[in-house]
mmCIF file of C-alpha atoms in Angstrom:
data_model
loop_
_atom_site.group_PDB
_atom_site.id
_atom_site.type_symbol
_atom_site.label_atom_id
_atom_site.label_comp_id
_atom_site.label_asym_id
_atom_site.label_seq_id
_atom_site.Cartn_x
_atom_site.Cartn_y
_atom_site.Cartn_z
ATOM 1 C CA MET Z 970 -31.905 -43.164 -9.116
ATOM 2 C CA SER Z 971 -28.471 -44.755 -9.207
ATOM 3 C CA THR Z 972 -25.066 -43.162 -9.300
ATOM 4 C CA MET Z 973 -22.063 -44.534 -11.191
ATOM 5 C CA ILE Z 974 -18.494 -43.817 -10.152
ATOM 6 C CA CYS Z 975 -15.863 -44.090 -12.863
ATOM 7 C CA GLU Z 976 -12.425 -44.971 -11.565
ATOM 8 C CA LYS Z 977 -9.525 -43.862 -13.724
ATOM 9 C CA ARG Z 978 -6.877 -46.550 -14.042
ATOM 10 C CA VAL Z 979 -3.503 -46.106 -15.654
ATOM 11 C CA SER Z 980 -1.082 -48.890 -16.209
ATOM 12 C CA PRO Z 981 2.070 -48.289 -14.131
ATOM 13 C CA THR Z 982 4.195 -48.772 -17.276
ATOM 14 C CA THR Z 983 2.352 -46.017 -19.138
ATOM 15 C CA THR Z 984 4.155 -42.713 -19.444
ATOM 16 C CA ILE Z 985 2.883 -39.544 -21.053
ATOM 17 C CA ALA Z 986 5.454 -37.064 -22.230
ATOM 18 C CA ALA Z 987 4.582 -33.414 -21.762
ATOM 19 C CA VAL Z 988 5.135 -31.678 -25.076
ATOM 20 C CA SER Z 989 5.212 -27.892 -25.244
ATOM 21 C CA LYS Z 990 4.170 -26.053 -28.389
ATOM 22 C CA GLU Z 991 7.793 -25.083 -29.014
ATOM 23 C CA ASN Z 992 8.981 -28.704 -28.953
ATOM 24 C CA ARG Z 993 6.126 -30.196 -30.935
ATOM 25 C CA SER Z 994 6.795 -31.207 -34.493
ATOM 26 C CA ASP Z 995 3.939 -31.114 -36.995
ATOM 27 C CA VAL Z 996 5.272 -33.964 -39.087
ATOM 28 C CA ARG Z 997 2.529 -36.164 -40.475
ATOM 29 C CA VAL Z 998 3.188 -39.875 -40.168
ATOM 30 C CA SER Z 999 1.524 -42.360 -42.522
ATOM 31 C CA ASP Z 1000 -0.659 -45.213 -41.310
ATOM 32 C CA ALA Z 1001 1.917 -47.665 -42.618
ATOM 33 C CA GLU Z 1002 4.675 -46.005 -40.561
ATOM 34 C CA ILE Z 1003 2.502 -46.046 -37.428
ATOM 35 C CA SER Z 1004 1.741 -49.735 -37.951
ATOM 36 C CA ARG Z 1005 5.451 -50.494 -38.460
ATOM 37 C CA ARG Z 1006 6.365 -48.681 -35.246
ATOM 38 C CA VAL Z 1007 3.613 -50.409 -33.246
ATOM 39 C CA LEU Z 1008 4.697 -53.831 -34.507
ATOM 40 C CA ALA Z 1009 8.307 -53.054 -33.631
ATOM 41 C CA ILE Z 1010 7.307 -52.105 -30.084
ATOM 42 C CA ARG Z 1011 5.018 -55.109 -29.630
ATOM 43 C CA SER Z 1012 7.694 -57.530 -30.882
ATOM 44 C CA GLY Z 1013 9.679 -56.839 -27.730
ATOM 45 C CA TRP Z 1014 6.817 -57.797 -25.409
ATOM 46 C CA SER Z 1015 6.731 -61.157 -23.666
ATOM 47 C CA ILE Z 1016 3.625 -63.313 -23.898
ATOM 48 C CA SER Z 1017 2.674 -62.490 -20.303
ATOM 49 C CA GLU Z 1018 3.006 -58.766 -21.010
ATOM 50 C CA ARG Z 1019 0.787 -59.118 -24.108
ATOM 51 C CA VAL Z 1020 -1.846 -60.921 -22.043
ATOM 52 C CA ARG Z 1021 -1.689 -58.290 -19.287
ATOM 53 C CA ARG Z 1022 -1.968 -55.443 -21.770
ATOM 54 C CA ARG Z 1023 -4.939 -57.111 -23.483
ATOM 55 C CA ARG Z 1024 -6.709 -57.541 -20.145
ATOM 56 C CA ASP Z 1025 -6.014 -53.897 -19.246
ATOM 57 C CA ALA Z 1026 -7.366 -52.779 -22.639
ATOM 58 C CA ASP Z 1027 -10.481 -54.947 -22.219
ATOM 59 C CA GLN Z 1028 -11.100 -53.436 -18.775
ATOM 60 C CA ARG Z 1029 -10.668 -49.886 -20.076
ATOM 61 C CA PHE Z 1030 -13.132 -50.635 -22.881
ATOM 62 C CA LEU Z 1031 -15.641 -52.071 -20.419
ATOM 63 C CA ASP Z 1032 -15.250 -49.005 -18.201
ATOM 64 C CA LEU Z 1033 -15.851 -46.766 -21.235
ATOM 65 C CA MET Z 1034 -18.983 -48.687 -22.266
ATOM 66 C CA LEU Z 1035 -20.322 -48.516 -18.682
ATOM 67 C CA ALA Z 1036 -19.663 -44.785 -18.500
ATOM 68 C CA LEU Z 1037 -21.334 -44.193 -21.865
ATOM 69 C CA SER Z 1038 -24.352 -46.306 -20.936
ATOM 70 C CA ALA Z 1039 -24.649 -44.453 -17.617
ATOM 71 C CA GLY Z 1040 -24.856 -41.219 -19.611
ATOM 72 C CA ASP Z 1041 -27.758 -42.619 -21.645
ATOM 73 C CA ALA Z 1042 -29.639 -43.630 -18.513
ATOM 74 C CA ALA Z 1043 -29.357 -40.173 -16.978
#
């Protein structure tokens, strides 16, 4: 029997804002608006930052697949 350890990694540039129920707005945003905002954010990234973020995302996806496959093996 083997044991898998899943390490949680968070990019140092990632921040998560704590939102209380009183401060949360229930405004629905369209897919088009989300895409526009994402493109606006990404347009400010340098090529090296895009590459780093893609590598981080690929690693997180690999970690997820490994964790899911470990659950199937158990």
